[in-house]
Amino acid sequence: MTSGTLFLAIAYIAMIGIIGGWTWKLLARVGELSERLSAAESTLGISQPNVEEE
Amino acid sequence: MLTVAVALTLLGLMLAAITLWLGFTWAPGVNPDDWKAPEAYRILFWHVPAAWASFQAFTLLFIGSGAWFLKRLEWGWKLHVVGAQLGLVFGLCVIISGPIWGTAEWGTPWDLTDVRLNTYAVLTSLSLFLVMGHQAQPDTEDTRDTFSSVGLFGFILVPITIMAIRIWQNRHPGPVIGGGEGSGLDPQILMVLLFGLFSFQILVAGQVMLRYIIVGLEDRLTEIQGKLDTRF
């Protein structure tokens, strides 16, 4: 491991974790907010908005 | 817009994964006599693109802060929030991977006398302060002004950090692109690095759009919840 392979692996695992975790969080948040908006808007009787138009 | 944002994000991730694969399988090794941990050099295929992605995020933070502070533009505040969060994400990638490489190559994770390392750490800390501040403080004009002024003045660290390895190079390696005589990379290594920079451009574009959509959805939800509160 004197060539640095272990350090290389640890660094990439950390970066994959940060970027992957962040992306996952973003996608989950979009889904959650869309659901909550739909529920709130249907309660108010507002026509269903299209997230695509955001 | 959501479909485009998700598509760009996933494409960016896929291209970043290809960069990693090319970096491990196609890019040649470096001369083991010149480096203490020759294989660890492959960290640069994500470390450098992540650093540039963070500089772009800090630029968005600066533009957004200015737009809010000077013109009270709502999109400016949204851009400020997005820039701070993405600056933190990519800044953490750099600030974590760098010292791991440093431990392998230098035998120490940090050098307090190196300007590049220290200014970048302050820059990432600044984005951490902003992200935590946004969550902890009420969303008022006063707090927005305070955070925007931090975003405006903190941006001065970006050019200082970029130029630090040209002016006060100490421990951190010098610039590999446009660094003058004696700098430069093997063409194959350079090609993978450029592909990595392109991949992270796509990823940043997708994530900025996604985060911007989320801020818009949060605002709309708050507005609708207000209407619900008055009705019931």
PDB file of C-alpha atoms in Angstrom:
ATOM      1  CA  MET A   1       0.000   0.000   0.000  1.00  0.00           C
ATOM      2  CA  THR A   2       3.033   2.306  -0.138  1.00  0.00           C
ATOM      3  CA  SER A   3       1.929   3.342  -3.611  1.00  0.00           C
ATOM      4  CA  GLY A   4      -1.059   5.120  -2.028  1.00  0.00           C
ATOM      5  CA  THR A   5      -3.811   2.808  -3.304  1.00  0.00           C
ATOM      6  CA  LEU A   6      -5.502   2.569   0.094  1.00  0.00           C
ATOM      7  CA  PHE A   7      -5.514   6.356   0.531  1.00  0.00           C
ATOM      8  CA  LEU A   8      -6.829   6.712  -3.011  1.00  0.00           C
ATOM      9  CA  ALA A   9      -9.688   4.306  -2.287  1.00  0.00           C
ATOM     10  CA  ILE A  10     -10.610   6.086   0.968  1.00  0.00           C
ATOM     11  CA  ALA A  11     -10.611   9.495  -0.755  1.00  0.00           C
ATOM     12  CA  TYR A  12     -12.855   8.311  -3.593  1.00  0.00           C
ATOM     13  CA  ILE A  13     -15.240   6.516  -1.238  1.00  0.00           C
ATOM     14  CA  ALA A  14     -15.569   9.766   0.738  1.00  0.00           C
ATOM     15  CA  MET A  15     -16.225  11.852  -2.396  1.00  0.00           C
ATOM     16  CA  ILE A  16     -18.699   9.327  -3.826  1.00  0.00           C
ATOM     17  CA  GLY A  17     -20.493   9.324  -0.471  1.00  0.00           C
ATOM     18  CA  ILE A  18     -20.726  13.122  -0.333  1.00  0.00           C
ATOM     19  CA  ILE A  19     -21.862  13.645  -3.946  1.00  0.00           C
ATOM     20  CA  GLY A  20     -24.109  10.561  -4.029  1.00  0.00           C
ATOM     21  CA  GLY A  21     -25.673  11.349  -0.656  1.00  0.00           C
ATOM     22  CA  TRP A  22     -26.305  14.967  -1.625  1.00  0.00           C
ATOM     23  CA  THR A  23     -27.871  13.988  -4.965  1.00  0.00           C
ATOM     24  CA  TRP A  24     -30.063  11.400  -3.246  1.00  0.00           C
ATOM     25  CA  LYS A  25     -31.175  14.014  -0.719  1.00  0.00           C
ATOM     26  CA  LEU A  26     -32.069  16.465  -3.508  1.00  0.00           C
ATOM     27  CA  LEU A  27     -34.124  13.915  -5.447  1.00  0.00           C
ATOM     28  CA  ALA A  28     -35.913  12.731  -2.292  1.00  0.00           C
ATOM     29  CA  ARG A  29     -36.694  16.340  -1.313  1.00  0.00           C
ATOM     30  CA  VAL A  30     -38.217  17.091  -4.737  1.00  0.00           C
ATOM     31  CA  GLY A  31     -40.463  14.034  -4.414  1.00  0.00           C
ATOM     32  CA  GLU A  32     -41.491  14.886  -0.852  1.00  0.00           C
ATOM     33  CA  LEU A  33     -42.272  18.529  -1.650  1.00  0.00           C
ATOM     34  CA  SER A  34     -44.263  17.596  -4.761  1.00  0.00           C
ATOM     35  CA  GLU A  35     -46.414  15.212  -2.703  1.00  0.00           C
ATOM     36  CA  ARG A  36     -46.991  17.756   0.063  1.00  0.00           C
ATOM     37  CA  LEU A  37     -47.858  20.458  -2.464  1.00  0.00           C
ATOM     38  CA  SER A  38     -50.332  18.210  -4.245  1.00  0.00           C
ATOM     39  CA  ALA A  39     -52.013  17.336  -0.946  1.00  0.00           C
ATOM     40  CA  ALA A  40     -52.181  20.975   0.194  1.00  0.00           C
ATOM     41  CA  GLU A  41     -53.465  22.186  -3.160  1.00  0.00           C
ATOM     42  CA  SER A  42     -56.135  19.506  -3.398  1.00  0.00           C
ATOM     43  CA  THR A  43     -57.301  20.532   0.101  1.00  0.00           C
ATOM     44  CA  LEU A  44     -57.611  24.119  -1.096  1.00  0.00           C
ATOM     45  CA  GLY A  45     -59.264  23.017  -4.313  1.00  0.00           C
ATOM     46  CA  ILE A  46     -56.486  24.434  -6.458  1.00  0.00           C
ATOM     47  CA  SER A  47     -55.868  22.609  -9.712  1.00  0.00           C
ATOM     48  CA  GLN A  48     -52.905  20.253  -9.571  1.00  0.00           C
ATOM     49  CA  PRO A  49     -49.750  22.155 -10.502  1.00  0.00           C
ATOM     50  CA  ASN A  50     -47.195  20.679 -12.820  1.00  0.00           C
ATOM     51  CA  VAL A  51     -43.747  20.561 -11.232  1.00  0.00           C
ATOM     52  CA  GLU A  52     -42.358  20.618 -14.759  1.00  0.00           C
ATOM     53  CA  GLU A  53     -43.538  24.223 -15.018  1.00  0.00           C
ATOM     54  CA  GLU A  54     -41.512  25.268 -11.955  1.00  0.00           C
TER      55      GLU A  54
ATOM     56  CA  MET B   1     -37.464  21.906 -16.087  1.00  0.00           C
ATOM     57  CA  LEU B   2     -37.458  19.123 -13.470  1.00  0.00           C
ATOM     58  CA  THR B   3     -36.904  16.458 -16.134  1.00  0.00           C
ATOM     59  CA  VAL B   4     -33.963  18.404 -17.548  1.00  0.00           C
ATOM     60  CA  ALA B   5     -32.494  18.918 -14.063  1.00  0.00           C
ATOM     61  CA  VAL B   6     -32.755  15.208 -13.180  1.00  0.00           C
ATOM     62  CA  ALA B   7     -31.404  14.170 -16.602  1.00  0.00           C
ATOM     63  CA  LEU B   8     -28.399  16.520 -16.314  1.00  0.00           C
ATOM     64  CA  THR B   9     -27.672  15.358 -12.769  1.00  0.00           C
ATOM     65  CA  LEU B  10     -27.789  11.675 -13.696  1.00  0.00           C
ATOM     66  CA  LEU B  11     -25.756  12.287 -16.868  1.00  0.00           C
ATOM     67  CA  GLY B  12     -23.190  14.214 -14.810  1.00  0.00           C
ATOM     68  CA  LEU B  13     -22.927  11.347 -12.314  1.00  0.00           C
ATOM     69  CA  MET B  14     -22.544   8.824 -15.133  1.00  0.00           C
ATOM     70  CA  LEU B  15     -19.813  10.888 -16.829  1.00  0.00           C
ATOM     71  CA  ALA B  16     -18.054  11.352 -13.477  1.00  0.00           C
ATOM     72  CA  ALA B  17     -18.110   7.565 -13.017  1.00  0.00           C
ATOM     73  CA  ILE B  18     -16.613   7.134 -16.511  1.00  0.00           C
ATOM     74  CA  THR B  19     -13.917   9.668 -15.563  1.00  0.00           C
ATOM     75  CA  LEU B  20     -13.090   7.526 -12.558  1.00  0.00           C
ATOM     76  CA  TRP B  21     -12.942   4.368 -14.673  1.00  0.00           C
ATOM     77  CA  LEU B  22     -10.703   6.068 -17.273  1.00  0.00           C
ATOM     78  CA  GLY B  23      -8.541   7.473 -14.510  1.00  0.00           C
ATOM     79  CA  PHE B  24      -7.961   4.045 -13.005  1.00  0.00           C
ATOM     80  CA  THR B  25      -7.648   1.988 -16.192  1.00  0.00           C
ATOM     81  CA  TRP B  26      -6.576   4.223 -19.094  1.00  0.00           C
ATOM     82  CA  ALA B  27      -4.501   7.019 -17.573  1.00  0.00           C
ATOM     83  CA  PRO B  28      -0.862   5.961 -17.250  1.00  0.00           C
ATOM     84  CA  GLY B  29       0.958   5.873 -13.928  1.00  0.00           C
ATOM     85  CA  VAL B  30       3.489   8.504 -12.909  1.00  0.00           C
ATOM     86  CA  ASN B  31       7.214   7.944 -12.398  1.00  0.00           C
ATOM     87  CA  PRO B  32       7.475   6.122  -9.036  1.00  0.00           C
ATOM     88  CA  ASP B  33      10.893   7.701  -8.441  1.00  0.00           C
ATOM     89  CA  ASP B  34       9.386  11.198  -8.398  1.00  0.00           C
ATOM     90  CA  TRP B  35       6.502  10.517  -6.004  1.00  0.00           C
ATOM     91  CA  LYS B  36       6.272   8.951  -2.575  1.00  0.00           C
ATOM     92  CA  ALA B  37       2.784   7.511  -3.287  1.00  0.00           C
ATOM     93  CA  PRO B  38       2.609   7.350  -7.114  1.00  0.00           C
ATOM     94  CA  GLU B  39      -0.813   5.676  -7.388  1.00  0.00           C
ATOM     95  CA  ALA B  40      -2.427   8.311  -5.176  1.00  0.00           C
ATOM     96  CA  TYR B  41      -1.953  10.930  -7.918  1.00  0.00           C
ATOM     97  CA  ARG B  42      -5.188   9.564  -9.479  1.00  0.00           C
ATOM     98  CA  ILE B  43      -7.049  11.564  -6.848  1.00  0.00           C
ATOM     99  CA  LEU B  44      -6.752  14.568  -9.170  1.00  0.00           C
ATOM    100  CA  PHE B  45      -9.389  13.199 -11.590  1.00  0.00           C
ATOM    101  CA  TRP B  46     -12.144  14.187  -9.124  1.00  0.00           C
ATOM    102  CA  HIS B  47     -10.271  16.478  -6.730  1.00  0.00           C
ATOM    103  CA  VAL B  48      -9.543  19.148  -9.360  1.00  0.00           C
ATOM    104  CA  PRO B  49     -13.023  19.074 -11.008  1.00  0.00           C
ATOM    105  CA  ALA B  50     -14.629  19.258  -7.550  1.00  0.00           C
ATOM    106  CA  ALA B  51     -12.491  22.301  -6.747  1.00  0.00           C
ATOM    107  CA  TRP B  52     -13.561  24.027  -9.972  1.00  0.00           C
ATOM    108  CA  ALA B  53     -17.189  23.078  -9.310  1.00  0.00           C
ATOM    109  CA  SER B  54     -16.914  24.708  -5.885  1.00  0.00           C
ATOM    110  CA  PHE B  55     -15.463  27.881  -7.420  1.00  0.00           C
ATOM    111  CA  GLN B  56     -18.453  28.006  -9.767  1.00  0.00           C
ATOM    112  CA  ALA B  57     -20.789  27.547  -6.801  1.00  0.00           C
ATOM    113  CA  PHE B  58     -19.032  30.387  -4.952  1.00  0.00           C
ATOM    114  CA  THR B  59     -19.445  32.544  -8.071  1.00  0.00           C
ATOM    115  CA  LEU B  60     -23.201  31.825  -8.028  1.00  0.00           C
ATOM    116  CA  LEU B  61     -23.181  32.705  -4.325  1.00  0.00           C
ATOM    117  CA  PHE B  62     -21.484  36.026  -5.121  1.00  0.00           C
ATOM    118  CA  ILE B  63     -23.888  36.887  -7.963  1.00  0.00           C
ATOM    119  CA  GLY B  64     -26.926  35.899  -5.889  1.00  0.00           C
ATOM    120  CA  SER B  65     -25.702  37.825  -2.844  1.00  0.00           C
ATOM    121  CA  GLY B  66     -25.157  40.939  -4.964  1.00  0.00           C
ATOM    122  CA  ALA B  67     -28.554  40.645  -6.639  1.00  0.00           C
ATOM    123  CA  TRP B  68     -30.284  40.376  -3.269  1.00  0.00           C
ATOM    124  CA  PHE B  69     -28.206  42.937  -1.369  1.00  0.00           C
ATOM    125  CA  LEU B  70     -28.234  45.641  -4.036  1.00  0.00           C
ATOM    126  CA  LYS B  71     -31.557  45.087  -5.845  1.00  0.00           C
ATOM    127  CA  ARG B  72     -33.652  42.951  -3.462  1.00  0.00           C
ATOM    128  CA  LEU B  73     -34.184  40.432  -6.240  1.00  0.00           C
ATOM    129  CA  GLU B  74     -35.843  37.200  -5.033  1.00  0.00           C
ATOM    130  CA  TRP B  75     -33.975  35.043  -7.552  1.00  0.00           C
ATOM    131  CA  GLY B  76     -30.779  36.522  -6.135  1.00  0.00           C
ATOM    132  CA  TRP B  77     -31.572  35.124  -2.688  1.00  0.00           C
ATOM    133  CA  LYS B  78     -32.431  31.717  -4.171  1.00  0.00           C
ATOM    134  CA  LEU B  79     -29.117  31.726  -6.048  1.00  0.00           C
ATOM    135  CA  HIS B  80     -27.321  32.684  -2.829  1.00  0.00           C
ATOM    136  CA  VAL B  81     -28.842  29.651  -1.035  1.00  0.00           C
ATOM    137  CA  VAL B  82     -28.048  27.289  -3.931  1.00  0.00           C
ATOM    138  CA  GLY B  83     -24.478  28.604  -4.269  1.00  0.00           C
ATOM    139  CA  ALA B  84     -23.767  28.209  -0.541  1.00  0.00           C
ATOM    140  CA  GLN B  85     -25.019  24.603  -0.462  1.00  0.00           C
ATOM    141  CA  LEU B  86     -23.212  23.481  -3.597  1.00  0.00           C
ATOM    142  CA  GLY B  87     -20.081  25.308  -2.461  1.00  0.00           C
ATOM    143  CA  LEU B  88     -20.215  23.277   0.740  1.00  0.00           C
ATOM    144  CA  VAL B  89     -20.800  19.932  -1.038  1.00  0.00           C
ATOM    145  CA  PHE B  90     -17.947  20.291  -3.513  1.00  0.00           C
ATOM    146  CA  GLY B  91     -15.788  22.103  -0.969  1.00  0.00           C
ATOM    147  CA  LEU B  92     -16.107  19.128   1.395  1.00  0.00           C
ATOM    148  CA  CYS B  93     -15.051  16.775  -1.429  1.00  0.00           C
ATOM    149  CA  VAL B  94     -11.877  18.842  -1.887  1.00  0.00           C
ATOM    150  CA  ILE B  95     -11.147  19.444   1.777  1.00  0.00           C
ATOM    151  CA  ILE B  96     -11.510  15.723   2.601  1.00  0.00           C
ATOM    152  CA  SER B  97      -9.763  14.172  -0.421  1.00  0.00           C
ATOM    153  CA  GLY B  98      -6.855  16.653  -0.336  1.00  0.00           C
ATOM    154  CA  PRO B  99      -5.567  15.795   3.148  1.00  0.00           C
ATOM    155  CA  ILE B 100      -5.988  12.058   2.428  1.00  0.00           C
ATOM    156  CA  TRP B 101      -3.699  12.484  -0.592  1.00  0.00           C
ATOM    157  CA  GLY B 102      -1.416  14.689   1.507  1.00  0.00           C
ATOM    158  CA  THR B 103      -1.084  11.964   4.130  1.00  0.00           C
ATOM    159  CA  ALA B 104      -0.020   9.481   1.441  1.00  0.00           C
ATOM    160  CA  GLU B 105       2.298  11.820  -0.464  1.00  0.00           C
ATOM    161  CA  TRP B 106       3.618  14.325   2.092  1.00  0.00           C
ATOM    162  CA  GLY B 107       3.283  12.233   5.205  1.00  0.00           C
ATOM    163  CA  THR B 108       1.075  14.940   6.742  1.00  0.00           C
ATOM    164  CA  PRO B 109      -2.534  15.866   5.982  1.00  0.00           C
ATOM    165  CA  TRP B 110      -2.110  19.632   6.288  1.00  0.00           C
ATOM    166  CA  ASP B 111       0.470  22.387   6.132  1.00  0.00           C
ATOM    167  CA  LEU B 112      -0.475  25.536   8.009  1.00  0.00           C
ATOM    168  CA  THR B 113       2.124  27.529   6.068  1.00  0.00           C
ATOM    169  CA  ASP B 114       0.520  26.782   2.676  1.00  0.00           C
ATOM    170  CA  VAL B 115      -1.689  29.678   1.552  1.00  0.00           C
ATOM    171  CA  ARG B 116      -3.745  27.614  -0.937  1.00  0.00           C
ATOM    172  CA  LEU B 117      -4.748  25.043   1.680  1.00  0.00           C
ATOM    173  CA  ASN B 118      -5.662  27.661   4.271  1.00  0.00           C
ATOM    174  CA  THR B 119      -7.640  30.035   2.034  1.00  0.00           C
ATOM    175  CA  TYR B 120      -9.599  27.101   0.604  1.00  0.00           C
ATOM    176  CA  ALA B 121     -10.379  25.847   4.113  1.00  0.00           C
ATOM    177  CA  VAL B 122     -11.678  29.312   5.058  1.00  0.00           C
ATOM    178  CA  LEU B 123     -13.769  29.400   1.867  1.00  0.00           C
ATOM    179  CA  THR B 124     -15.381  26.042   2.672  1.00  0.00           C
ATOM    180  CA  SER B 125     -15.918  27.107   6.286  1.00  0.00           C
ATOM    181  CA  LEU B 126     -17.665  30.209   4.996  1.00  0.00           C
ATOM    182  CA  SER B 127     -20.128  28.108   2.998  1.00  0.00           C
ATOM    183  CA  LEU B 128     -20.654  25.890   6.074  1.00  0.00           C
ATOM    184  CA  PHE B 129     -21.400  29.000   8.141  1.00  0.00           C
ATOM    185  CA  LEU B 130     -23.915  30.183   5.534  1.00  0.00           C
ATOM    186  CA  VAL B 131     -25.684  26.810   5.221  1.00  0.00           C
ATOM    187  CA  MET B 132     -25.950  26.442   8.995  1.00  0.00           C
ATOM    188  CA  GLY B 133     -27.015  30.073   9.332  1.00  0.00           C
ATOM    189  CA  HIS B 134     -29.792  29.667   6.758  1.00  0.00           C
ATOM    190  CA  GLN B 135     -31.174  26.747   8.769  1.00  0.00           C
ATOM    191  CA  ALA B 136     -30.803  28.339  12.191  1.00  0.00           C
ATOM    192  CA  GLN B 137     -31.963  31.901  11.557  1.00  0.00           C
ATOM    193  CA  PRO B 138     -35.447  33.188  10.685  1.00  0.00           C
ATOM    194  CA  ASP B 139     -35.824  34.166   7.043  1.00  0.00           C
ATOM    195  CA  THR B 140     -36.046  37.957   7.343  1.00  0.00           C
ATOM    196  CA  GLU B 141     -34.643  40.801   5.251  1.00  0.00           C
ATOM    197  CA  ASP B 142     -32.077  41.554   7.950  1.00  0.00           C
ATOM    198  CA  THR B 143     -30.701  38.015   8.076  1.00  0.00           C
ATOM    199  CA  ARG B 144     -30.673  37.864   4.273  1.00  0.00           C
ATOM    200  CA  ASP B 145     -28.659  41.104   4.224  1.00  0.00           C
ATOM    201  CA  THR B 146     -26.185  39.739   6.749  1.00  0.00           C
ATOM    202  CA  PHE B 147     -25.664  36.465   4.896  1.00  0.00           C
ATOM    203  CA  SER B 148     -25.495  38.239   1.531  1.00  0.00           C
ATOM    204  CA  SER B 149     -22.764  40.568   2.759  1.00  0.00           C
ATOM    205  CA  VAL B 150     -20.784  37.525   3.917  1.00  0.00           C
ATOM    206  CA  GLY B 151     -21.285  35.981   0.458  1.00  0.00           C
ATOM    207  CA  LEU B 152     -20.148  39.187  -1.244  1.00  0.00           C
ATOM    208  CA  PHE B 153     -17.004  39.793   0.792  1.00  0.00           C
ATOM    209  CA  GLY B 154     -16.129  36.093   1.110  1.00  0.00           C
ATOM    210  CA  PHE B 155     -15.845  35.822  -2.670  1.00  0.00           C
ATOM    211  CA  ILE B 156     -12.531  37.689  -2.520  1.00  0.00           C
ATOM    212  CA  LEU B 157     -11.041  34.388  -1.323  1.00  0.00           C
ATOM    213  CA  VAL B 158     -11.800  32.715  -4.678  1.00  0.00           C
ATOM    214  CA  PRO B 159      -9.247  34.620  -6.812  1.00  0.00           C
ATOM    215  CA  ILE B 160      -6.774  34.551  -3.896  1.00  0.00           C
ATOM    216  CA  THR B 161      -7.147  30.753  -3.639  1.00  0.00           C
ATOM    217  CA  ILE B 162      -6.819  30.268  -7.410  1.00  0.00           C
ATOM    218  CA  MET B 163      -3.704  32.466  -7.628  1.00  0.00           C
ATOM    219  CA  ALA B 164      -2.129  31.208  -4.397  1.00  0.00           C
ATOM    220  CA  ILE B 165      -0.296  28.291  -6.057  1.00  0.00           C
ATOM    221  CA  ARG B 166       1.175  30.675  -8.635  1.00  0.00           C
ATOM    222  CA  ILE B 167       2.282  33.367  -6.182  1.00  0.00           C
ATOM    223  CA  TRP B 168       3.076  31.584  -2.910  1.00  0.00           C
ATOM    224  CA  GLN B 169       3.494  27.952  -3.898  1.00  0.00           C
ATOM    225  CA  ASN B 170       4.719  25.992  -0.921  1.00  0.00           C
ATOM    226  CA  ARG B 171       3.314  22.498  -0.338  1.00  0.00           C
ATOM    227  CA  HIS B 172       0.325  22.238  -2.704  1.00  0.00           C
ATOM    228  CA  PRO B 173       1.320  21.147  -6.260  1.00  0.00           C
ATOM    229  CA  GLY B 174       1.564  23.952  -8.817  1.00  0.00           C
ATOM    230  CA  PRO B 175      -0.974  24.544 -11.608  1.00  0.00           C
ATOM    231  CA  VAL B 176      -1.147  21.713 -14.129  1.00  0.00           C
ATOM    232  CA  ILE B 177      -2.910  23.743 -16.829  1.00  0.00           C
ATOM    233  CA  GLY B 178      -1.383  27.028 -17.957  1.00  0.00           C
ATOM    234  CA  GLY B 179       1.325  26.808 -15.336  1.00  0.00           C
ATOM    235  CA  GLY B 180       4.190  27.803 -17.628  1.00  0.00           C
ATOM    236  CA  GLU B 181       7.471  26.027 -18.232  1.00  0.00           C
ATOM    237  CA  GLY B 182       7.971  22.783 -16.332  1.00  0.00           C
ATOM    238  CA  SER B 183       4.282  22.313 -15.650  1.00  0.00           C
ATOM    239  CA  GLY B 184       1.798  20.283 -17.648  1.00  0.00           C
ATOM    240  CA  LEU B 185       0.575  16.738 -17.756  1.00  0.00           C
ATOM    241  CA  ASP B 186       0.920  13.615 -19.853  1.00  0.00           C
ATOM    242  CA  PRO B 187      -1.604  14.017 -22.737  1.00  0.00           C
ATOM    243  CA  GLN B 188      -3.643  10.980 -21.619  1.00  0.00           C
ATOM    244  CA  ILE B 189      -3.809  12.194 -18.018  1.00  0.00           C
ATOM    245  CA  LEU B 190      -4.764  15.666 -19.253  1.00  0.00           C
ATOM    246  CA  MET B 191      -7.507  14.212 -21.448  1.00  0.00           C
ATOM    247  CA  VAL B 192      -9.071  12.318 -18.514  1.00  0.00           C
ATOM    248  CA  LEU B 193      -8.793  15.420 -16.326  1.00  0.00           C
ATOM    249  CA  LEU B 194     -10.533  17.564 -18.964  1.00  0.00           C
ATOM    250  CA  PHE B 195     -13.233  14.902 -19.313  1.00  0.00           C
ATOM    251  CA  GLY B 196     -13.635  15.045 -15.527  1.00  0.00           C
ATOM    252  CA  LEU B 197     -13.983  18.831 -15.627  1.00  0.00           C
ATOM    253  CA  PHE B 198     -16.671  18.483 -18.317  1.00  0.00           C
ATOM    254  CA  SER B 199     -18.494  15.804 -16.267  1.00  0.00           C
ATOM    255  CA  PHE B 200     -18.598  18.009 -13.189  1.00  0.00           C
ATOM    256  CA  GLN B 201     -19.859  20.931 -15.304  1.00  0.00           C
ATOM    257  CA  ILE B 202     -22.868  18.839 -16.294  1.00  0.00           C
ATOM    258  CA  LEU B 203     -23.337  17.655 -12.700  1.00  0.00           C
ATOM    259  CA  VAL B 204     -23.173  21.210 -11.318  1.00  0.00           C
ATOM    260  CA  ALA B 205     -25.685  22.442 -13.918  1.00  0.00           C
ATOM    261  CA  GLY B 206     -28.123  19.649 -13.005  1.00  0.00           C
ATOM    262  CA  GLN B 207     -27.721  20.144  -9.262  1.00  0.00           C
ATOM    263  CA  VAL B 208     -28.095  23.928  -9.468  1.00  0.00           C
ATOM    264  CA  MET B 209     -31.352  23.456 -11.399  1.00  0.00           C
ATOM    265  CA  LEU B 210     -32.599  20.784  -8.964  1.00  0.00           C
ATOM    266  CA  ARG B 211     -31.815  22.880  -5.887  1.00  0.00           C
ATOM    267  CA  TYR B 212     -33.350  25.955  -7.509  1.00  0.00           C
ATOM    268  CA  ILE B 213     -36.558  23.988  -8.181  1.00  0.00           C
ATOM    269  CA  ILE B 214     -36.607  22.861  -4.533  1.00  0.00           C
ATOM    270  CA  VAL B 215     -36.316  26.445  -3.259  1.00  0.00           C
ATOM    271  CA  GLY B 216     -39.239  27.394  -5.532  1.00  0.00           C
ATOM    272  CA  LEU B 217     -41.344  24.448  -4.304  1.00  0.00           C
ATOM    273  CA  GLU B 218     -40.588  25.310  -0.663  1.00  0.00           C
ATOM    274  CA  ASP B 219     -41.724  28.895  -1.255  1.00  0.00           C
ATOM    275  CA  ARG B 220     -44.942  27.746  -2.912  1.00  0.00           C
ATOM    276  CA  LEU B 221     -45.649  25.282  -0.107  1.00  0.00           C
ATOM    277  CA  THR B 222     -45.161  28.024   2.504  1.00  0.00           C
ATOM    278  CA  GLU B 223     -47.536  30.273   0.566  1.00  0.00           C
ATOM    279  CA  ILE B 224     -50.208  27.564   0.304  1.00  0.00           C
ATOM    280  CA  GLN B 225     -49.845  26.613   3.963  1.00  0.00           C
ATOM    281  CA  GLY B 226     -50.440  30.268   4.813  1.00  0.00           C
ATOM    282  CA  LYS B 227     -53.670  30.183   2.793  1.00  0.00           C
ATOM    283  CA  LEU B 228     -54.712  26.963   4.551  1.00  0.00           C
ATOM    284  CA  ASP B 229     -54.049  28.528   7.960  1.00  0.00           C
ATOM    285  CA  THR B 230     -56.295  31.498   7.188  1.00  0.00           C
ATOM    286  CA  ARG B 231     -59.060  29.313   5.745  1.00  0.00           C
ATOM    287  CA  PHE B 232     -59.243  26.710   8.548  1.00  0.00           C
TER     288      PHE B 232
END
